[in-house]
XYZ file of C-alpha atoms in Angstrom:
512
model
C 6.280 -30.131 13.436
C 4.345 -28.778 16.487
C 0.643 -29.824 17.042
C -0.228 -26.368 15.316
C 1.405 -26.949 12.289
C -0.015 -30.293 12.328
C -3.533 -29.821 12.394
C -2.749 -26.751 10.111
C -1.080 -29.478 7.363
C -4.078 -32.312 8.064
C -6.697 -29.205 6.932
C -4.658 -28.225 4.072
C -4.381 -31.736 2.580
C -8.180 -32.417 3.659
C -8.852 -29.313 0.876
C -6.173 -30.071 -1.396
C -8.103 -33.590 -1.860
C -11.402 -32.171 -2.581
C -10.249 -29.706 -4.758
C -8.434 -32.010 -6.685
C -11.205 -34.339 -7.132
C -13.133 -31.073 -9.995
C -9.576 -29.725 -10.706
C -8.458 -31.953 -13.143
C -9.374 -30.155 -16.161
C -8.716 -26.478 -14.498
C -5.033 -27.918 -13.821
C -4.513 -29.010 -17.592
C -5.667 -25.792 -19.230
C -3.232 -23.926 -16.741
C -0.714 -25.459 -17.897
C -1.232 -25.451 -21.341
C -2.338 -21.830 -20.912
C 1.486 -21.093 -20.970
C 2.930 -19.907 -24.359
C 5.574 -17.988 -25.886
C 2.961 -14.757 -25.656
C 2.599 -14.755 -22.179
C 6.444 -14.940 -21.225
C 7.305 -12.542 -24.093
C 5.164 -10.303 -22.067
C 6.319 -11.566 -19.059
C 9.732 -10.371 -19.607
C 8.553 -7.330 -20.447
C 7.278 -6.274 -17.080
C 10.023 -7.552 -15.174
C 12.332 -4.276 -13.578
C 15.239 -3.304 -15.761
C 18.316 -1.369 -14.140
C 17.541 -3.513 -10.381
C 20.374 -4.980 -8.789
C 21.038 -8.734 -9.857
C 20.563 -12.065 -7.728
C 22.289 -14.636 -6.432
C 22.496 -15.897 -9.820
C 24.249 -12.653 -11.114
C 21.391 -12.217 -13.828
C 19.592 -9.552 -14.655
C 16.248 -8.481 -16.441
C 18.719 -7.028 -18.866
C 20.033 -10.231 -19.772
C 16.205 -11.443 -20.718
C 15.481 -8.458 -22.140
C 17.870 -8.785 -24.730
C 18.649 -12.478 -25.429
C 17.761 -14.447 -28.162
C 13.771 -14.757 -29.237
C 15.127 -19.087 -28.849
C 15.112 -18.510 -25.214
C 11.757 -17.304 -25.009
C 10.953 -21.197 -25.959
C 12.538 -22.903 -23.271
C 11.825 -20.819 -20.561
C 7.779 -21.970 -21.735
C 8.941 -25.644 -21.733
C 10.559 -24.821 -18.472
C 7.290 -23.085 -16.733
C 5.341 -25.798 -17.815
C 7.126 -28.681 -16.402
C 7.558 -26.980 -13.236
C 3.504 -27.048 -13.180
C 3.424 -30.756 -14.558
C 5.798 -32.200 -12.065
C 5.170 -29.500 -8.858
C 8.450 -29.114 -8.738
C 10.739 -25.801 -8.838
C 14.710 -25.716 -9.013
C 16.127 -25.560 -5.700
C 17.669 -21.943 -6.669
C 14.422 -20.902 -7.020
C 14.062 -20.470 -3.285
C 17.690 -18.771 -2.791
C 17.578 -15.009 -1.603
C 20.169 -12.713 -0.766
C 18.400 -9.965 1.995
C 20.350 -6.690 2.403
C 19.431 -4.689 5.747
C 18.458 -1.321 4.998
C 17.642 1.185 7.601
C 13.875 2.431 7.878
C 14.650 5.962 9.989
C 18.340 7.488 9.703
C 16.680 9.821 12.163
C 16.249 6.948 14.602
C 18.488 4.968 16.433
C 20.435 2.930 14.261
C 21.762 0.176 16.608
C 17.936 -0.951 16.779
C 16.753 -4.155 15.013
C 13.081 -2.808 14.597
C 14.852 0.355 12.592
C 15.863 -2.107 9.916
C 14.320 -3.532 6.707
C 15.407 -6.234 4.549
C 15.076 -6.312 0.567
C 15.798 -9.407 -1.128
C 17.343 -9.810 -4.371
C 16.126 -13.181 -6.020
C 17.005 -15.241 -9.718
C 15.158 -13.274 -12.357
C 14.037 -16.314 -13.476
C 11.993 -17.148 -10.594
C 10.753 -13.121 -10.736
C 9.376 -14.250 -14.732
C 7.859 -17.504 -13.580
C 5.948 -15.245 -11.069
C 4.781 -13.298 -13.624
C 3.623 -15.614 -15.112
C 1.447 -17.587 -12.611
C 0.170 -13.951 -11.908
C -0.790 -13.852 -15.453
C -2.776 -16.873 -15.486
C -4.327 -16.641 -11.660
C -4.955 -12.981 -11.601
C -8.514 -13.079 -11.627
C -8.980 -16.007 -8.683
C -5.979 -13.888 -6.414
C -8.623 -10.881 -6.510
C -9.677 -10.012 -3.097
C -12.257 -7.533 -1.062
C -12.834 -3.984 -2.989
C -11.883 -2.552 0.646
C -8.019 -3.840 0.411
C -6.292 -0.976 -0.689
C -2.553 -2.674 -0.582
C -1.120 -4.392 -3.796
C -4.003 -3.217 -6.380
C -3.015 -1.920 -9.899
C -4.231 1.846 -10.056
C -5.239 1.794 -6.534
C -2.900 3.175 -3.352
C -2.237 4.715 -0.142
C -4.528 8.000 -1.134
C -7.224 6.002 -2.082
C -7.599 3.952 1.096
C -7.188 8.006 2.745
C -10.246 9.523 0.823
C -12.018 6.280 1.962
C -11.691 6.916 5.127
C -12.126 10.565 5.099
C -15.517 10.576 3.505
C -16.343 7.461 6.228
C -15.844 10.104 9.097
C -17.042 13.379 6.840
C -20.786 11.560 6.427
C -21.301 10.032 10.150
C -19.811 13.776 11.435
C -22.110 15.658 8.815
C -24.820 13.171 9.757
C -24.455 14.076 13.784
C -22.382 10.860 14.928
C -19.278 10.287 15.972
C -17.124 7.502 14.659
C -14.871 4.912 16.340
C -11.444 4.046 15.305
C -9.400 1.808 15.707
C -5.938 1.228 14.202
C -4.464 -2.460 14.810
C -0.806 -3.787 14.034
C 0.020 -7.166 13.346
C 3.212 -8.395 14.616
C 5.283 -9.305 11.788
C 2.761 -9.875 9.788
C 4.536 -10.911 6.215
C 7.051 -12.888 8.549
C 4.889 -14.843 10.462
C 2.260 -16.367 8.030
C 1.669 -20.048 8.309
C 2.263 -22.019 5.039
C -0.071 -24.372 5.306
C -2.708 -21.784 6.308
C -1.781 -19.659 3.180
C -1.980 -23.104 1.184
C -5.459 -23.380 2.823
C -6.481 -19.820 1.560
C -5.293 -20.855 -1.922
C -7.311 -23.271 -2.365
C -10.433 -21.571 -0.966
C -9.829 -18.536 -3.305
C -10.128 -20.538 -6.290
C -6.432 -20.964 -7.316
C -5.971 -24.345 -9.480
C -4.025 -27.330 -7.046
C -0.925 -27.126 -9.600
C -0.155 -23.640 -9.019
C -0.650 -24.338 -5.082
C 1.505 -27.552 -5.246
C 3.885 -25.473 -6.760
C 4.018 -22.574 -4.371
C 4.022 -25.118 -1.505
C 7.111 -27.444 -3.068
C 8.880 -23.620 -3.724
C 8.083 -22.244 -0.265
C 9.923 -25.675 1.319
C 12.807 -24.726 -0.135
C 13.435 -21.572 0.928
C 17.185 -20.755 1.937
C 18.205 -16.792 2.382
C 21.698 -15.199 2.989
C 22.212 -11.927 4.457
C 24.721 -9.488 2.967
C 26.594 -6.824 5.203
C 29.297 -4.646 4.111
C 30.139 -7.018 1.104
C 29.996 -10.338 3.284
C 27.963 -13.126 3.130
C 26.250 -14.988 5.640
C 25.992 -18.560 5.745
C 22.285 -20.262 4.427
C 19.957 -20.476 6.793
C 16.272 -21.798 6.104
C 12.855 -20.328 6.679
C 10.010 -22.249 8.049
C 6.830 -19.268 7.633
C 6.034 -15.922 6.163
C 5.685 -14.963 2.268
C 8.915 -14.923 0.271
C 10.591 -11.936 0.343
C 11.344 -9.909 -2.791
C 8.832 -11.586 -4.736
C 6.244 -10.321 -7.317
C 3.669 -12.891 -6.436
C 3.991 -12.630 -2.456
C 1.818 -9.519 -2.177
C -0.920 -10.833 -4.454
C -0.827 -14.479 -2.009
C -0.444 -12.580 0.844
C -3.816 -10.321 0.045
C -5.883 -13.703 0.070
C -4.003 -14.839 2.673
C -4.944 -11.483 5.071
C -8.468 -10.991 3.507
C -9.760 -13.823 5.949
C -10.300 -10.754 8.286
C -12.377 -8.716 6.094
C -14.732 -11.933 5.350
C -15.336 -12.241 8.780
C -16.245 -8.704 9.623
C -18.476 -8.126 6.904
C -20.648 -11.227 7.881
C -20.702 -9.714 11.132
C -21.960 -6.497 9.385
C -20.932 -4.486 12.709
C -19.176 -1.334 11.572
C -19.608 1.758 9.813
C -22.246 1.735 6.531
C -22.867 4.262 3.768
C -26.553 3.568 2.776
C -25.925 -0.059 1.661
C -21.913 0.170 1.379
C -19.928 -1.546 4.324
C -16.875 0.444 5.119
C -16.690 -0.316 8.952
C -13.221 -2.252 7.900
C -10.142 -0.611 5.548
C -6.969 -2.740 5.038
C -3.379 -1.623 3.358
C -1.775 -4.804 3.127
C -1.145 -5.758 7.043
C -2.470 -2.308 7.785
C -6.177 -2.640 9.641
C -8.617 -0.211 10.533
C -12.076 -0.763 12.309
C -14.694 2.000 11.892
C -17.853 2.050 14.274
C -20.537 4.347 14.846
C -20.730 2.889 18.472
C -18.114 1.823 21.070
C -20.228 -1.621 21.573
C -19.988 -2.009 18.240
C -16.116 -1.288 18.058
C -15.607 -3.953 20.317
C -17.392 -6.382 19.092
C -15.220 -5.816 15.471
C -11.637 -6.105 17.997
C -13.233 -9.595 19.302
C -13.820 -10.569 15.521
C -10.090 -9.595 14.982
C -8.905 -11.734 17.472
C -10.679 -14.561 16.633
C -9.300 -14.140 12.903
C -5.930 -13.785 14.363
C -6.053 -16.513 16.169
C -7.319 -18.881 13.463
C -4.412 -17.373 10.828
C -1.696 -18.236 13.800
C -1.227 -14.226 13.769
C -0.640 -12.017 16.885
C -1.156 -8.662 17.459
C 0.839 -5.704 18.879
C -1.009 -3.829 21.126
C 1.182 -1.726 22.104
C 1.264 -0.319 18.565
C -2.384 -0.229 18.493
C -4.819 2.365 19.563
C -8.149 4.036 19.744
C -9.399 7.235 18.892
C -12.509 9.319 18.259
C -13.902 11.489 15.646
C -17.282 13.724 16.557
C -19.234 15.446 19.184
C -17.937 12.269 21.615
C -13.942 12.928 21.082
C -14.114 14.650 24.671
C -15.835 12.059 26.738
C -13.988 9.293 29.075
C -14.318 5.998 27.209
C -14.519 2.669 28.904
C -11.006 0.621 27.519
C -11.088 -1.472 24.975
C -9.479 -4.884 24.804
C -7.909 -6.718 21.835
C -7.578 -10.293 22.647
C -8.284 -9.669 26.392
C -5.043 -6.840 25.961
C -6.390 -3.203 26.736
C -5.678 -0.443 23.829
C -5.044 2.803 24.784
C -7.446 5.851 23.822
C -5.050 8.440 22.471
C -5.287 11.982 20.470
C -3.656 11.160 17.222
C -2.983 7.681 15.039
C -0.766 7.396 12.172
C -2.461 5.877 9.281
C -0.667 5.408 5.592
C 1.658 7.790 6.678
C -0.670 10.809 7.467
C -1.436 11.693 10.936
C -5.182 11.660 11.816
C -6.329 14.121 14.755
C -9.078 13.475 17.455
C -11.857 16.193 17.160
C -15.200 17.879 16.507
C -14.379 17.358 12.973
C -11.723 15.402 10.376
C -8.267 16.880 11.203
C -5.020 16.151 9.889
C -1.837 16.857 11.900
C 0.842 18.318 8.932
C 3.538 19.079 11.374
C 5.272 15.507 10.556
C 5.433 16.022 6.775
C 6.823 19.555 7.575
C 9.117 18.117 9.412
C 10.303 15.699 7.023
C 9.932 18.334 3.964
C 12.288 20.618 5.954
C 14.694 17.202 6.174
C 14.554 15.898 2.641
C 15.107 20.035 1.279
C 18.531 20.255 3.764
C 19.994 16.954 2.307
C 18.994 18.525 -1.200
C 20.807 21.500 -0.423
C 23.800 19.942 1.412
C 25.004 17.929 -1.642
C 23.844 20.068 -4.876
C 26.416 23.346 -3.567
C 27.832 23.318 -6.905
C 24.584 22.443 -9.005
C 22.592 24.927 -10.571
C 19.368 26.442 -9.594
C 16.744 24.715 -12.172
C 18.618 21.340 -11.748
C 18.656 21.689 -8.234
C 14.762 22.858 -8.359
C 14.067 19.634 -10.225
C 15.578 17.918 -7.574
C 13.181 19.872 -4.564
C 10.691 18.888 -6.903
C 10.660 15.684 -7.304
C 12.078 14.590 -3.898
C 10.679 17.518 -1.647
C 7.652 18.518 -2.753
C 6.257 15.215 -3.143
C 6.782 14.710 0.410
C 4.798 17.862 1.301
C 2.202 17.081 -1.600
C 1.496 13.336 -0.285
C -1.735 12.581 -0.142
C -2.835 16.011 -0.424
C -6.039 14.835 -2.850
C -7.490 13.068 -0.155
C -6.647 15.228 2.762
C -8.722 18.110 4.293
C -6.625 20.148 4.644
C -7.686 23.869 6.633
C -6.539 27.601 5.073
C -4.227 27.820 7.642
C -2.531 24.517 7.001
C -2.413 25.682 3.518
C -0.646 28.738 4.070
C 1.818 26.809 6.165
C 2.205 24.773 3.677
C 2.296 27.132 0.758
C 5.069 28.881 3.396
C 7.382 25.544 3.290
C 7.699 25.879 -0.151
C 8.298 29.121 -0.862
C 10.590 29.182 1.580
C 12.054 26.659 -0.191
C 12.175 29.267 -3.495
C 13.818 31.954 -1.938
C 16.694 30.084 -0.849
C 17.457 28.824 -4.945
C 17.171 32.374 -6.132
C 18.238 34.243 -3.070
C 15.506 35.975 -2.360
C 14.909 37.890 0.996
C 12.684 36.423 3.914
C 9.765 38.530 3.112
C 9.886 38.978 -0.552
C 7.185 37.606 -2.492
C 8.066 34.528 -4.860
C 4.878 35.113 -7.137
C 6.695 36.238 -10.420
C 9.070 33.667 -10.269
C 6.627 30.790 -9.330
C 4.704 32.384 -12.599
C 7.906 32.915 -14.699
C 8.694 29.210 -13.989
C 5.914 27.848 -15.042
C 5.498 26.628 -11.367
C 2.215 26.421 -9.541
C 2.305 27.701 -5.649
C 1.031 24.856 -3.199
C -2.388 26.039 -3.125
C -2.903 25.688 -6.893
C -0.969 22.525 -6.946
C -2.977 20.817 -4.432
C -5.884 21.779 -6.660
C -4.824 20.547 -9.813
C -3.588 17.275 -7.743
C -7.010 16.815 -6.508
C -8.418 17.161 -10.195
C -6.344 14.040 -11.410
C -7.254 12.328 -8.166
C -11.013 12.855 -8.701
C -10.687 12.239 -12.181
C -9.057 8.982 -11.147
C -11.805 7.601 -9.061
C -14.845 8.620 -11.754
C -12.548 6.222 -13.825
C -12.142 3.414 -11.324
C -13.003 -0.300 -11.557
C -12.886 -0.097 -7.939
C -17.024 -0.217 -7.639
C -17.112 1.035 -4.075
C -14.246 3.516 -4.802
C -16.457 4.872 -7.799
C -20.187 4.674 -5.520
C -18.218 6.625 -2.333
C -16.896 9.319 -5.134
C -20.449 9.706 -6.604
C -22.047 10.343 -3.051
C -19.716 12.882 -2.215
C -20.582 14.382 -5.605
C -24.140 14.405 -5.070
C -23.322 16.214 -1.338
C -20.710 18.801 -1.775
C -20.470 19.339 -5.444
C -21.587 22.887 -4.283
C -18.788 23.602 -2.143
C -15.927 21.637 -3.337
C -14.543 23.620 -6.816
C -12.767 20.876 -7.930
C -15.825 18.256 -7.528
C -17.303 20.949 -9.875
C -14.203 20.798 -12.746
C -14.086 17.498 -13.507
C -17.494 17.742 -14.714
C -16.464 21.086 -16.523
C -17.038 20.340 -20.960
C -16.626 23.582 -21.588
C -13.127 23.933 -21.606
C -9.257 21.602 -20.311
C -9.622 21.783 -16.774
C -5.770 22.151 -16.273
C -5.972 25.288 -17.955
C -8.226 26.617 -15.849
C -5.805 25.889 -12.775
C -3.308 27.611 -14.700
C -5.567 31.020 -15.005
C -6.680 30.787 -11.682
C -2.903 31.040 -10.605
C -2.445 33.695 -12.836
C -5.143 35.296 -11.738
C -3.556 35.197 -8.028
C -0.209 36.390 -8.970
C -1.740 39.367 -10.867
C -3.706 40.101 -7.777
């Protein structure tokens, strides 16, 4: 154990002792909180039709065994909570390499991604502590990643509306996106034991996790081989329905210490200088000073969570009247980051300017891809099944994140253009020939109209949210450009279904 780790285990059973000292009675009623209920539903939200583990079970075979079992897997849960102690196949995966860009060049490690298949048993026991230490494994409103009812687009139309009011407002706004090296591989145990604790989570379920995460063992499987065991000594467990929620608390250390900081973008009284997807980070100032001072934060945080960096995957960029000026460089853990004219975030590409711009050439790109492969292997499918498949697989590329996007007339029209194109080739249609009547004869909505009704739902969505500054950000926007925004101006609409209005206003534009 290096002098790291060391200090790192000291901490964690420093905490572990003084939580244990008021946990006594949390740590019995967690235990006993387990019943027959809560793994009936358990076993209910586990995946059916998912590939089985190294123990050659399934959800299937859970699913539909006898009630009896239900019973002892309760008895089981609980003694694994009494005694800390989880079967030693409990920590067995099986990873399968799968590559991240068939574009890209396949012979690279970095172009690989590993799922893990693990005992369904251990997936329901998960459940299960989820179940019973939801509420404590909540963390900040402003992490997006790993949230029922709460995604990529939502962590988009935060940051949109960030830059939209300090641009509206006359500022510009500093960005910076940062990348943590193997983040999810490289998390210390004992810190994430430490972060546990602090978060409120009772000392059996931590004992647990830590007596689990000692014994974990994976194999690798590659063209039907096996590799030998080999063990793992940090990161979150892989292919596990608890990992993202632990992970969250574990990676929410860095929005605690930005926000007592308070340096950053604000909204009136609403922080937002700081939005996290999981691993993802970005840092939103209305001043370069400021911007800096959030990177030094950042690498203090990193530093204390044993977590590095990338900076070479990290980078600057500016939205406002300042986008044109030379900027002095800014450093991340005494590393400069480069200034540049674009940054991928969540999968869209953000644009340095005047004003919020979205680069749509990449999801074009990968539209045109996804419709070819379509194409290439449905030759002897027929045209509706074959639209179904554009549909569902095409389109939603194009359509991604469209709610929270602002998105110009001409991108729209390029966009509208991608999919009709699409259209024309089903039915044969010439280049130039409209597609209106069919679109219309379909039942299909063009782009424009379908971005339109998406952005109703989405809209919809966030009135409806328990996310608090989600639902605040959503009512200021309201309040500013309910005039100009139609669809701001529809979800409001009692006099009549909303969708159907959609619906006439596309019939209304095929008519014309």
């Amino acid at each position: 154990m290096s002098a790291e780790d060391t200090t790192s285990f000291d901490d964690y059973m420093h905490k572990r002792s003084a939580c244990l000292k008021d946990d006594v009675q949390s740590s019995y009623d967690c235990i006993n909180s387990i019943d027959v209920q809560i793994v009936e539903k358990a076993i209910t939200k586990l995946n059916r039709g998912k590939a089985c583990g190294p123990d050659d079970l399934s959800a299937e075979h859970l699913f539909y065994a006898h009630p009896l079992l239900i019973v002892h897997l309760k008895k089981l849960f609980q003694l694994i909570l009494t005694h800390g102690f989880v079967p030693d196949s409990f920590g067995v995966g099986l990873s399968v390499p799968l590559i991240k860009d068939k574009t890209g060049n396949i012979n690279s490690i970095d172009n690989y991604r590993a799922i893990t298949l693990s005992p369904v048993i251990s997936k329901l026991f998960e459940i299960v502590i989820l179940s019973i230490c939801g509420d404590v494994l909540d963390t900040d409103l402003l992490q997006f990643g790993f949230k029922n009812n709460t995604g990529c687009t939502d962590a988009i139309f935060m940051l949109k509306c960030t830059l939209e009011y300090f641009i509206n407002s006359g500022s510009s706004v500093y960005i910076a996106s940062l990348d943590i090296s193997k983040a999810f591989d490289r998390v210390n145990h004992y810190k994430l034991y430490s972060s546990l604790l602090s978060a409120g989570v009772p000392v059996v379920v931590v004992d647990v996790i830590s007596n689990w995460y000692s014994k974990m063992f994976f194999m690798v499987k590659w063209n039907n081989r096996l590799s030998v065991q080999f063990a793992v000594g940090s990161g979150v467990r892989q292919g596990s329905c608890l990992s993202p929620s632990v992970f969250n608390v574990f990676i929410n250390f860095f929005i605690v210490q930005l926000r007592h900081k308070q340096t950053g973008c604000h909204i009136s009284s609403l922080y937002v200088g700081c939005l996290l997807y999981a691993d993802d980070i970005l840092l939103l100032s209305p001043t370069v000073a400021g911007l800096q001072e959030m990177l030094d934060v950042c690498s203090d945080s990193a530093r204390s969570l044993s977590l590095s960096f990338n900076v070479n995957k990290s980078h600057c960029i500016v939205i406002g009247k300042m986008h044109s000026y030379v900027i002095q460089p800014m450093y991340l853990d005494s590393q400069c980051i480069e200034w540049t004219n674009s940054i991928k975030y969540l999968g869209v590409y953000l644009q340095s300017g005047k004003t919020v711009k979205f680069d749509i050439n990449p999801c074009k790109r990968a539209f045109y891809i996804a419709c070819n492969s379509i194409f290439m292997h449905g030759a002897d499918i027929n045209e509706l099944a074959l639209l179904s498949l554009q549909e569902s697989y095409s389109l939603s590329i194009l359509m991604y994140a469209a709610p929270a996007l602002a998105f110009t007339s001409k991108q729209i029209q390029e966009l509208n253009a991608c999919w009709n194109s699409v259209i024309r080739r089903l039915f044969g249609y010439n280049k130039h020939e409209s597609v209106k009547a069919v679109l219309l004869g379909l039942g299909r909505l063009n782009v424009r109209h379908l971005i339109m009704q998406r952005k109703l739902k989405f809209y919809k969505s966030l009135y409806l949210s328990n996310n608090s500054l989600l639902y605040n950000i959503f009512c200021m926007r309201l309040m500013l450009y309910s005039d100009s925004d139609t669809m701001l101006q529809t979800v409001f609409d009692k006099t009549g279904d909303a969708m159907q209005v959609i619906r006439s206003m596309f019939c209304a534009y095929c008519d014309s």
